[in-house]
mmCIF file of C-alpha atoms in Angstrom:
data_model
loop_
_atom_site.group_PDB
_atom_site.id
_atom_site.type_symbol
_atom_site.label_atom_id
_atom_site.label_comp_id
_atom_site.label_asym_id
_atom_site.label_seq_id
_atom_site.Cartn_x
_atom_site.Cartn_y
_atom_site.Cartn_z
ATOM 1 C CA UNK A 8 8.055 1.006 -33.866
ATOM 2 C CA UNK A 9 9.143 1.153 -30.213
ATOM 3 C CA UNK A 10 10.923 4.500 -30.643
ATOM 4 C CA UNK A 11 7.863 5.978 -32.355
ATOM 5 C CA UNK A 12 5.581 4.690 -29.576
ATOM 6 C CA UNK A 13 7.831 6.189 -26.879
ATOM 7 C CA UNK A 14 7.779 9.564 -28.626
ATOM 8 C CA UNK A 15 3.983 9.306 -28.960
ATOM 9 C CA UNK A 16 3.707 8.634 -25.211
ATOM 10 C CA UNK A 17 5.640 11.811 -24.406
ATOM 11 C CA UNK A 18 3.555 13.921 -26.766
ATOM 12 C CA UNK A 19 0.242 12.651 -25.398
ATOM 13 C CA UNK A 20 1.394 12.845 -21.752
ATOM 14 C CA UNK A 21 2.413 16.491 -22.145
ATOM 15 C CA UNK A 22 -0.908 17.274 -23.822
ATOM 16 C CA UNK A 23 -2.806 15.718 -20.914
ATOM 17 C CA UNK A 24 -0.935 17.861 -18.397
ATOM 18 C CA UNK A 25 -1.940 21.004 -20.238
ATOM 19 C CA UNK A 26 -5.573 19.958 -19.882
ATOM 20 C CA UNK A 27 -5.265 18.827 -16.247
ATOM 21 C CA UNK A 28 -7.829 20.116 -13.778
ATOM 22 C CA UNK A 29 -9.412 18.831 -10.585
ATOM 23 C CA UNK A 30 -8.784 15.387 -9.181
ATOM 24 C CA UNK A 31 -9.489 13.509 -5.949
ATOM 25 C CA UNK A 32 -6.760 15.321 -4.026
ATOM 26 C CA UNK A 33 -9.196 18.257 -4.017
ATOM 27 C CA UNK A 34 -11.445 16.171 -1.741
ATOM 28 C CA UNK A 35 -8.742 16.143 0.971
ATOM 29 C CA UNK A 36 -8.422 19.310 3.096
ATOM 30 C CA UNK A 37 -6.235 20.054 6.109
ATOM 31 C CA UNK A 38 -7.966 21.335 9.234
ATOM 32 C CA UNK A 39 -6.227 24.616 10.021
ATOM 33 C CA UNK A 40 -5.152 25.075 13.643
ATOM 34 C CA UNK A 41 -4.047 28.711 13.911
ATOM 35 C CA UNK A 42 -1.612 28.114 16.806
ATOM 36 C CA UNK A 43 -0.133 24.871 15.495
ATOM 37 C CA UNK A 44 2.810 26.455 13.654
ATOM 38 C CA UNK A 45 6.426 25.734 14.546
ATOM 39 C CA UNK A 46 9.729 27.349 13.582
ATOM 40 C CA UNK A 47 10.764 26.703 9.995
ATOM 41 C CA UNK A 48 14.288 25.868 11.118
ATOM 42 C CA UNK A 49 12.896 22.897 13.031
ATOM 43 C CA UNK A 50 11.464 21.263 9.892
ATOM 44 C CA UNK A 51 13.334 18.502 8.051
ATOM 45 C CA UNK A 52 12.068 17.020 4.797
ATOM 46 C CA UNK A 53 14.174 13.861 5.208
ATOM 47 C CA UNK A 54 12.393 10.496 5.094
ATOM 48 C CA UNK A 55 13.481 6.904 5.700
ATOM 49 C CA UNK A 56 12.437 4.638 2.835
ATOM 50 C CA UNK A 57 13.738 1.359 1.430
ATOM 51 C CA UNK A 58 16.244 1.242 4.277
ATOM 52 C CA UNK A 59 17.756 4.528 3.085
ATOM 53 C CA UNK A 60 17.578 8.168 4.164
ATOM 54 C CA UNK A 61 16.279 10.443 1.400
ATOM 55 C CA UNK A 62 16.685 14.188 1.816
ATOM 56 C CA UNK A 63 13.140 14.759 0.558
ATOM 57 C CA UNK A 64 9.883 12.809 0.185
ATOM 58 C CA UNK A 65 9.801 13.655 -3.538
ATOM 59 C CA UNK A 66 11.221 11.765 -6.511
ATOM 60 C CA UNK A 67 11.070 11.868 -10.303
ATOM 61 C CA UNK A 68 8.991 8.859 -11.282
ATOM 62 C CA UNK A 69 9.575 6.653 -14.308
ATOM 63 C CA UNK A 70 8.734 8.233 -17.646
ATOM 64 C CA UNK A 71 10.572 7.326 -20.804
ATOM 65 C CA UNK A 72 13.604 6.148 -22.783
ATOM 66 C CA UNK A 73 14.215 4.114 -25.929
ATOM 67 C CA UNK A 74 14.532 6.786 -28.628
ATOM 68 C CA UNK A 75 16.873 9.669 -29.385
ATOM 69 C CA UNK A 76 14.243 12.200 -28.311
ATOM 70 C CA UNK A 77 13.392 10.431 -25.063
ATOM 71 C CA UNK A 78 17.062 9.879 -24.315
ATOM 72 C CA UNK A 79 17.532 13.655 -24.359
ATOM 73 C CA UNK A 80 14.543 14.018 -22.042
ATOM 74 C CA UNK A 81 16.135 11.502 -19.666
ATOM 75 C CA UNK A 82 19.388 13.452 -19.757
ATOM 76 C CA UNK A 83 17.630 16.639 -18.727
ATOM 77 C CA UNK A 84 15.582 14.866 -16.039
ATOM 78 C CA UNK A 85 18.787 13.396 -14.611
ATOM 79 C CA UNK A 86 20.376 16.851 -14.464
ATOM 80 C CA UNK A 87 17.327 18.195 -12.635
ATOM 81 C CA UNK A 88 17.458 15.311 -10.160
ATOM 82 C CA UNK A 89 21.172 15.869 -9.601
ATOM 83 C CA UNK A 90 20.826 19.608 -9.079
ATOM 84 C CA UNK A 91 17.943 19.247 -6.608
ATOM 85 C CA UNK A 92 19.111 16.088 -4.827
ATOM 86 C CA UNK A 93 15.964 14.056 -5.435
ATOM 87 C CA UNK A 94 15.837 10.388 -6.527
ATOM 88 C CA UNK A 95 14.866 9.441 -10.068
ATOM 89 C CA UNK A 96 13.435 6.385 -11.841
ATOM 90 C CA UNK A 97 13.856 5.343 -15.447
ATOM 91 C CA UNK A 98 11.031 4.639 -17.806
ATOM 92 C CA UNK A 99 10.313 1.053 -18.804
ATOM 93 C CA UNK A 100 13.525 -0.551 -20.049
ATOM 94 C CA UNK A 101 11.781 -3.066 -22.318
ATOM 95 C CA UNK A 102 13.039 -1.152 -25.347
ATOM 96 C CA UNK A 103 16.623 -1.767 -24.177
ATOM 97 C CA UNK A 104 15.999 -5.505 -23.814
ATOM 98 C CA UNK A 105 14.720 -5.653 -27.393
ATOM 99 C CA UNK A 106 17.394 -3.357 -28.831
ATOM 100 C CA UNK A 107 20.635 -2.897 -26.839
ATOM 101 C CA UNK A 108 21.619 -0.025 -29.142
ATOM 102 C CA UNK A 109 19.263 2.273 -27.172
ATOM 103 C CA UNK A 110 21.130 1.618 -23.902
ATOM 104 C CA UNK A 111 22.488 5.160 -23.721
ATOM 105 C CA UNK A 112 18.964 6.620 -23.661
ATOM 106 C CA UNK A 113 18.630 5.000 -20.217
ATOM 107 C CA UNK A 114 22.259 4.953 -19.049
ATOM 108 C CA UNK A 115 22.317 8.750 -19.236
ATOM 109 C CA UNK A 116 20.317 8.791 -15.976
ATOM 110 C CA UNK A 117 23.397 7.520 -14.146
ATOM 111 C CA UNK A 118 25.956 9.315 -16.285
ATOM 112 C CA UNK A 119 24.433 12.720 -15.507
ATOM 113 C CA UNK A 120 23.632 11.806 -11.903
ATOM 114 C CA UNK A 121 26.549 9.652 -10.714
ATOM 115 C CA UNK A 122 25.885 9.938 -6.981
ATOM 116 C CA UNK A 123 22.085 10.072 -6.946
ATOM 117 C CA UNK A 124 19.508 7.450 -6.042
ATOM 118 C CA UNK A 125 18.460 5.853 -9.340
ATOM 119 C CA UNK A 126 15.726 3.260 -9.897
ATOM 120 C CA UNK A 127 15.585 0.921 -12.895
ATOM 121 C CA UNK A 128 12.143 0.106 -14.284
ATOM 122 C CA UNK A 129 11.027 -3.215 -15.841
ATOM 123 C CA UNK A 130 7.713 -4.886 -16.554
ATOM 124 C CA UNK A 131 6.299 -7.859 -14.670
ATOM 125 C CA UNK A 132 7.374 -10.330 -17.360
ATOM 126 C CA UNK A 133 11.071 -9.407 -17.216
ATOM 127 C CA UNK A 134 13.433 -12.346 -16.874
ATOM 128 C CA UNK A 135 16.066 -12.486 -14.168
ATOM 129 C CA UNK A 136 18.719 -11.855 -16.819
ATOM 130 C CA UNK A 137 16.883 -8.753 -18.014
ATOM 131 C CA UNK A 138 16.527 -7.531 -14.438
ATOM 132 C CA UNK A 139 20.259 -7.972 -13.907
ATOM 133 C CA UNK A 140 21.028 -6.106 -17.128
ATOM 134 C CA UNK A 141 18.743 -3.227 -16.143
ATOM 135 C CA UNK A 142 20.292 -2.889 -12.690
ATOM 136 C CA UNK A 143 23.824 -3.125 -14.054
ATOM 137 C CA UNK A 144 23.215 -0.575 -16.818
ATOM 138 C CA UNK A 145 22.029 2.094 -14.387
ATOM 139 C CA UNK A 146 24.017 0.925 -11.353
ATOM 140 C CA UNK A 147 20.547 1.074 -9.857
ATOM 141 C CA UNK A 148 19.858 1.482 -6.146
ATOM 142 C CA UNK A 149 16.386 -0.076 -6.468
ATOM 143 C CA UNK A 150 14.234 -1.855 -9.033
ATOM 144 C CA UNK A 151 10.749 -0.769 -10.075
ATOM 145 C CA UNK A 152 8.377 -3.357 -11.527
ATOM 146 C CA UNK A 153 5.453 -1.649 -13.218
ATOM 147 C CA UNK A 154 1.958 -3.111 -13.497
ATOM 148 C CA UNK A 155 0.008 -1.916 -16.533
ATOM 149 C CA UNK A 156 -2.561 -4.539 -17.514
ATOM 150 C CA UNK A 157 -5.162 -1.931 -18.493
ATOM 151 C CA UNK A 158 -2.663 -0.090 -20.687
ATOM 152 C CA UNK A 159 -1.666 -3.380 -22.317
ATOM 153 C CA UNK A 160 -5.205 -4.332 -23.318
ATOM 154 C CA UNK A 161 -5.820 -0.927 -24.880
ATOM 155 C CA UNK A 162 -2.466 -1.011 -26.698
ATOM 156 C CA UNK A 163 -2.982 -2.755 -30.065
ATOM 157 C CA UNK A 164 0.386 -4.515 -29.754
ATOM 158 C CA UNK A 165 0.080 -5.058 -25.987
ATOM 159 C CA UNK A 166 0.157 -8.209 -23.874
ATOM 160 C CA UNK A 167 -2.969 -10.259 -23.271
ATOM 161 C CA UNK A 168 -1.612 -12.755 -20.733
ATOM 162 C CA UNK A 169 -1.254 -11.676 -17.087
ATOM 163 C CA UNK A 170 -1.552 -14.887 -15.056
ATOM 164 C CA UNK A 171 2.215 -15.229 -14.576
ATOM 165 C CA UNK A 172 2.806 -11.717 -13.224
ATOM 166 C CA UNK A 173 2.483 -12.586 -9.542
ATOM 167 C CA UNK A 174 4.808 -15.551 -9.776
ATOM 168 C CA UNK A 175 7.407 -13.533 -11.653
ATOM 169 C CA UNK A 176 7.268 -10.712 -9.098
ATOM 170 C CA UNK A 177 7.973 -13.254 -6.349
ATOM 171 C CA UNK A 178 10.843 -14.720 -8.358
ATOM 172 C CA UNK A 179 12.401 -11.339 -9.125
ATOM 173 C CA UNK A 180 12.059 -10.159 -5.519
ATOM 174 C CA UNK A 181 13.724 -13.294 -4.190
ATOM 175 C CA UNK A 182 16.662 -13.048 -6.608
ATOM 176 C CA UNK A 183 17.366 -9.332 -6.925
ATOM 177 C CA UNK A 184 20.221 -7.686 -4.962
ATOM 178 C CA UNK A 185 18.441 -4.327 -4.596
ATOM 179 C CA UNK A 186 15.064 -3.456 -3.022
ATOM 180 C CA UNK A 187 12.025 -4.020 -5.224
ATOM 181 C CA UNK A 188 9.289 -1.427 -5.755
ATOM 182 C CA UNK A 189 6.069 -2.478 -7.474
ATOM 183 C CA UNK A 190 4.113 0.361 -9.043
ATOM 184 C CA UNK A 191 0.899 0.813 -10.954
ATOM 185 C CA UNK A 192 1.015 3.158 -13.939
ATOM 186 C CA UNK A 193 -2.176 5.068 -13.197
ATOM 187 C CA UNK A 194 -4.965 2.655 -12.251
ATOM 188 C CA UNK A 195 -4.193 2.161 -8.568
ATOM 189 C CA UNK A 196 -3.255 -0.603 -6.127
ATOM 190 C CA UNK A 197 -5.974 -2.019 -3.888
ATOM 191 C CA UNK A 198 -5.481 -3.054 -0.260
ATOM 192 C CA UNK A 199 -5.446 -6.805 -1.080
ATOM 193 C CA UNK A 200 -2.858 -6.183 -3.796
ATOM 194 C CA UNK A 201 -0.561 -4.260 -1.450
ATOM 195 C CA UNK A 202 -0.959 -6.931 1.251
ATOM 196 C CA UNK A 203 -0.029 -9.585 -1.335
ATOM 197 C CA UNK A 204 3.044 -7.606 -2.387
ATOM 198 C CA UNK A 205 4.145 -7.351 1.244
ATOM 199 C CA UNK A 206 3.917 -11.123 1.640
ATOM 200 C CA UNK A 207 5.927 -11.534 -1.567
ATOM 201 C CA UNK A 208 8.785 -9.575 0.005
ATOM 202 C CA UNK A 209 8.346 -6.383 -2.002
ATOM 203 C CA UNK A 210 9.867 -3.384 -0.194
ATOM 204 C CA UNK A 211 7.619 -0.624 -1.559
ATOM 205 C CA UNK A 212 4.199 -0.403 -3.194
ATOM 206 C CA UNK A 213 3.757 2.715 -5.334
ATOM 207 C CA UNK A 214 -0.034 2.999 -5.551
ATOM 208 C CA UNK A 215 0.160 4.843 -8.897
ATOM 209 C CA UNK A 216 -3.474 5.887 -8.874
ATOM 210 C CA UNK A 217 -5.804 7.530 -11.349
ATOM 211 C CA UNK A 218 -5.578 11.303 -11.605
ATOM 212 C CA UNK A 219 -2.319 11.887 -13.442
ATOM 213 C CA UNK A 220 -1.094 10.634 -16.813
ATOM 214 C CA UNK A 221 -3.793 8.346 -18.219
ATOM 215 C CA UNK A 222 -2.218 5.551 -20.236
ATOM 216 C CA UNK A 223 -5.572 4.099 -21.256
ATOM 217 C CA UNK A 224 -6.329 7.440 -22.882
ATOM 218 C CA UNK A 225 -2.851 7.650 -24.420
ATOM 219 C CA UNK A 226 -3.072 4.188 -25.975
ATOM 220 C CA UNK A 227 -6.647 4.814 -27.101
ATOM 221 C CA UNK A 228 -5.523 8.012 -28.818
ATOM 222 C CA UNK A 229 -2.960 5.937 -30.695
ATOM 223 C CA UNK A 230 -5.604 3.495 -31.994
ATOM 224 C CA UNK A 231 -7.108 4.276 -35.409
ATOM 225 C CA UNK A 232 -10.625 3.542 -34.121
ATOM 226 C CA UNK A 233 -10.189 4.919 -30.564
ATOM 227 C CA UNK A 234 -12.701 2.331 -29.358
ATOM 228 C CA UNK A 235 -11.526 1.959 -25.723
ATOM 229 C CA UNK A 236 -12.585 5.384 -24.442
ATOM 230 C CA UNK A 237 -14.893 3.676 -21.934
ATOM 231 C CA UNK A 238 -11.800 2.636 -19.922
ATOM 232 C CA UNK A 239 -10.435 6.148 -19.424
ATOM 233 C CA UNK A 240 -11.842 6.360 -15.859
ATOM 234 C CA UNK A 241 -10.827 2.848 -14.855
ATOM 235 C CA UNK A 242 -9.254 2.260 -11.451
ATOM 236 C CA UNK A 243 -8.839 4.000 -8.116
ATOM 237 C CA UNK A 244 -7.480 7.482 -7.587
ATOM 238 C CA UNK A 245 -4.302 7.972 -5.570
ATOM 239 C CA UNK A 246 -6.118 9.310 -2.463
ATOM 240 C CA UNK A 247 -8.537 6.370 -2.647
ATOM 241 C CA UNK A 248 -5.639 3.928 -2.789
ATOM 242 C CA UNK A 249 -3.980 5.535 0.218
ATOM 243 C CA UNK A 250 -7.072 5.414 2.437
ATOM 244 C CA UNK A 251 -7.702 1.846 1.271
ATOM 245 C CA UNK A 252 -4.186 0.799 2.322
ATOM 246 C CA UNK A 253 -4.124 2.646 5.667
ATOM 247 C CA UNK A 254 -2.632 0.614 8.477
ATOM 248 C CA UNK A 255 -0.811 -1.964 6.364
ATOM 249 C CA UNK A 256 2.592 -2.518 7.956
ATOM 250 C CA UNK A 257 5.755 -4.156 6.703
ATOM 251 C CA UNK A 258 5.827 -2.358 3.349
ATOM 252 C CA UNK A 259 6.423 1.286 2.462
ATOM 253 C CA UNK A 260 3.882 3.204 0.398
ATOM 254 C CA UNK A 261 4.740 5.616 -2.379
ATOM 255 C CA UNK A 262 2.092 7.899 -3.849
ATOM 256 C CA UNK A 263 2.117 8.848 -7.509
ATOM 257 C CA UNK A 264 -0.595 9.757 -9.959
ATOM 258 C CA UNK A 265 -2.112 13.233 -9.961
ATOM 259 C CA UNK A 266 0.442 15.086 -7.808
ATOM 260 C CA UNK A 267 0.103 18.675 -9.074
ATOM 261 C CA UNK A 268 1.640 20.801 -6.312
ATOM 262 C CA UNK A 269 3.411 20.810 -2.923
ATOM 263 C CA UNK A 270 -0.035 20.762 -1.310
ATOM 264 C CA UNK A 271 -0.809 17.460 -3.050
ATOM 265 C CA UNK A 272 2.504 16.093 -1.755
ATOM 266 C CA UNK A 273 1.503 17.077 1.785
ATOM 267 C CA UNK A 274 -1.950 15.545 1.309
ATOM 268 C CA UNK A 275 -0.443 12.261 0.111
ATOM 269 C CA UNK A 276 1.969 12.146 3.059
ATOM 270 C CA UNK A 277 -0.893 12.891 5.450
ATOM 271 C CA UNK A 278 -2.837 9.979 3.932
ATOM 272 C CA UNK A 279 0.011 7.596 4.734
ATOM 273 C CA UNK A 280 2.524 7.770 1.889
ATOM 274 C CA UNK A 281 6.213 7.572 2.804
ATOM 275 C CA UNK A 282 7.233 9.455 -0.348
ATOM 276 C CA UNK A 283 5.676 10.864 -3.510
ATOM 277 C CA UNK A 284 6.559 10.521 -7.170
ATOM 278 C CA UNK A 285 5.872 13.015 -9.948
ATOM 279 C CA UNK A 286 6.139 12.358 -13.667
ATOM 280 C CA UNK A 287 3.687 14.197 -15.921
ATOM 281 C CA UNK A 288 3.860 17.583 -14.178
ATOM 282 C CA UNK A 289 7.665 17.569 -14.355
ATOM 283 C CA UNK A 290 7.657 16.349 -17.947
ATOM 284 C CA UNK A 291 5.362 19.144 -19.120
ATOM 285 C CA UNK A 292 7.540 21.766 -17.419
ATOM 286 C CA UNK A 293 10.700 20.307 -18.934
ATOM 287 C CA UNK A 294 9.331 20.040 -22.470
ATOM 288 C CA UNK A 295 7.674 23.471 -22.394
ATOM 289 C CA UNK A 296 10.276 25.502 -20.500
ATOM 290 C CA UNK A 297 13.562 23.583 -20.260
ATOM 291 C CA UNK A 298 15.851 22.082 -17.632
ATOM 292 C CA UNK A 299 16.528 25.281 -15.682
ATOM 293 C CA UNK A 300 12.792 25.843 -15.271
ATOM 294 C CA UNK A 301 12.316 22.301 -13.961
ATOM 295 C CA UNK A 302 15.172 22.721 -11.478
ATOM 296 C CA UNK A 303 13.661 25.989 -10.264
ATOM 297 C CA UNK A 304 10.233 24.380 -9.993
ATOM 298 C CA UNK A 305 11.482 21.444 -7.905
ATOM 299 C CA UNK A 306 13.399 23.760 -5.581
ATOM 300 C CA UNK A 307 10.324 25.952 -5.182
ATOM 301 C CA UNK A 308 8.131 22.927 -4.472
ATOM 302 C CA UNK A 309 10.502 21.696 -1.767
ATOM 303 C CA UNK A 310 10.648 25.116 -0.149
ATOM 304 C CA UNK A 311 6.868 25.434 -0.260
ATOM 305 C CA UNK A 312 6.423 21.926 1.149
ATOM 306 C CA UNK A 313 8.679 22.894 4.052
ATOM 307 C CA UNK A 314 6.509 25.946 4.660
ATOM 308 C CA UNK A 315 3.329 23.847 4.618
ATOM 309 C CA UNK A 316 4.828 21.542 7.261
ATOM 310 C CA UNK A 317 5.789 24.592 9.313
ATOM 311 C CA UNK A 318 2.223 25.906 9.360
ATOM 312 C CA UNK A 319 0.820 22.459 10.184
ATOM 313 C CA UNK A 320 3.244 21.949 13.078
ATOM 314 C CA UNK A 321 4.893 18.919 11.475
ATOM 315 C CA UNK A 322 8.650 18.772 11.986
ATOM 316 C CA UNK A 323 9.002 15.861 9.546
ATOM 317 C CA UNK A 324 6.950 14.471 6.656
ATOM 318 C CA UNK A 325 6.076 11.458 8.809
ATOM 319 C CA UNK A 326 4.392 13.789 11.322
ATOM 320 C CA UNK A 327 1.771 14.658 8.710
ATOM 321 C CA UNK A 328 0.217 11.228 9.233
ATOM 322 C CA UNK A 329 -1.145 12.640 12.498
ATOM 323 C CA UNK A 330 -2.678 15.778 11.011
ATOM 324 C CA UNK A 331 -6.426 16.427 10.898
ATOM 325 C CA UNK A 332 -7.987 15.975 7.462
ATOM 326 C CA UNK A 333 -11.448 16.598 6.093
ATOM 327 C CA UNK A 334 -12.258 13.937 3.507
ATOM 328 C CA UNK A 335 -15.226 14.795 1.312
ATOM 329 C CA UNK A 336 -16.635 14.183 -2.158
ATOM 330 C CA UNK A 337 -15.766 11.057 -4.108
ATOM 331 C CA UNK A 338 -13.032 10.051 -1.660
ATOM 332 C CA UNK A 339 -15.498 10.060 1.244
ATOM 333 C CA UNK A 340 -17.928 8.018 -0.854
ATOM 334 C CA UNK A 341 -15.159 5.528 -1.642
ATOM 335 C CA UNK A 342 -14.315 5.281 2.065
ATOM 336 C CA UNK A 343 -17.870 4.469 3.036
ATOM 337 C CA UNK A 344 -18.211 1.810 0.348
ATOM 338 C CA UNK A 345 -14.943 0.197 1.485
ATOM 339 C CA UNK A 346 -15.961 0.233 5.154
ATOM 340 C CA UNK A 347 -13.629 3.098 6.116
ATOM 341 C CA UNK A 348 -14.800 5.923 8.374
ATOM 342 C CA UNK A 349 -13.725 9.179 6.676
ATOM 343 C CA UNK A 350 -14.543 11.131 9.850
ATOM 344 C CA UNK A 351 -11.720 9.365 11.704
ATOM 345 C CA UNK A 352 -9.216 11.427 9.709
ATOM 346 C CA UNK A 353 -10.695 14.649 11.063
ATOM 347 C CA UNK A 354 -9.823 13.892 14.692
ATOM 348 C CA UNK A 355 -6.195 12.803 14.760
ATOM 349 C CA UNK A 356 -5.266 15.901 16.776
ATOM 350 C CA UNK A 357 -1.608 16.345 15.936
ATOM 351 C CA UNK A 358 -1.606 19.964 17.095
ATOM 352 C CA UNK A 359 -3.497 19.399 20.353
ATOM 353 C CA UNK A 360 -1.174 16.587 21.396
ATOM 354 C CA UNK A 361 1.837 18.730 20.543
ATOM 355 C CA UNK A 362 0.449 21.716 22.450
ATOM 356 C CA UNK A 363 -0.144 19.539 25.514
ATOM 357 C CA UNK A 364 3.532 18.558 25.509
ATOM 358 C CA UNK A 365 4.569 22.201 25.160
ATOM 359 C CA UNK A 366 2.123 23.300 27.862
ATOM 360 C CA UNK A 367 0.654 25.675 25.320
ATOM 361 C CA UNK A 368 -2.098 27.877 26.845
#
């Protein structure tokens, strides 16, 4: 049953990517300053996250594992991560806890990528023994705990008890030898949730907002009656999560959910993310065109991201947090309802401050 469900998830996720269109990232626009550009050789994509230096602010987010088919997908994803030097996360390892015979469908992430940054992924009910097994299997550099209550209630065989999740996150964080990342699977993290995670000692909150792979829709498509379609727009989009969490210190922010291009990566970084994760877009490319195409795509994205930073006058991804943004549409409406001034993003004046220091005419 688990293997069949994992294969179903891949099939539905790929189908969603082929139908993907606009999302809330389209409500975030950079103000163009025509003299802001710098030399491309002065741009570095390196970021400091989780106490580590990553060469890029992009990683392959958790997707799959647990069946022969998904194990092959993980093998190809690991090769792409190795060839492009970007970190990678596993899919949920619950299938491995239930059936150790599927271990290789996850372990391949480390076997094909022996020197890369690899994240193990568990759910919020994982025991400390299961967490240890997951980390050991992948020789993981960090642990992801995914939050998916909405997916669970739509899933016919899903959990219905969530009260213990917070306590277990605290327990895992206090007893795990690697940094802990807590991520939503597509419904977003609110400001109070991220503040709570910071107090619990979590190193990174991956906001995992609406706009990318929709697991409520996937699980509803798997139901014979498909009677949960009213939940398909549940939650906050990734841009909404980022503006909601602006200014929270003491915890890094990752942005995933709806990243379609290098421009969306730049937008997420400008909204305060330390790094960005992509799953569905990479999965569709891999399944439709193969590993070489995914490697080429990631390399192109990184080169294009570097060029976007060059035009914006940002020598590092962190510099984008000072760029001028126009926030409109549904994101602006969200800001106003949450007591956030969207106009404040339009006057951060990265270029003008830089030009003052260079005595630019």
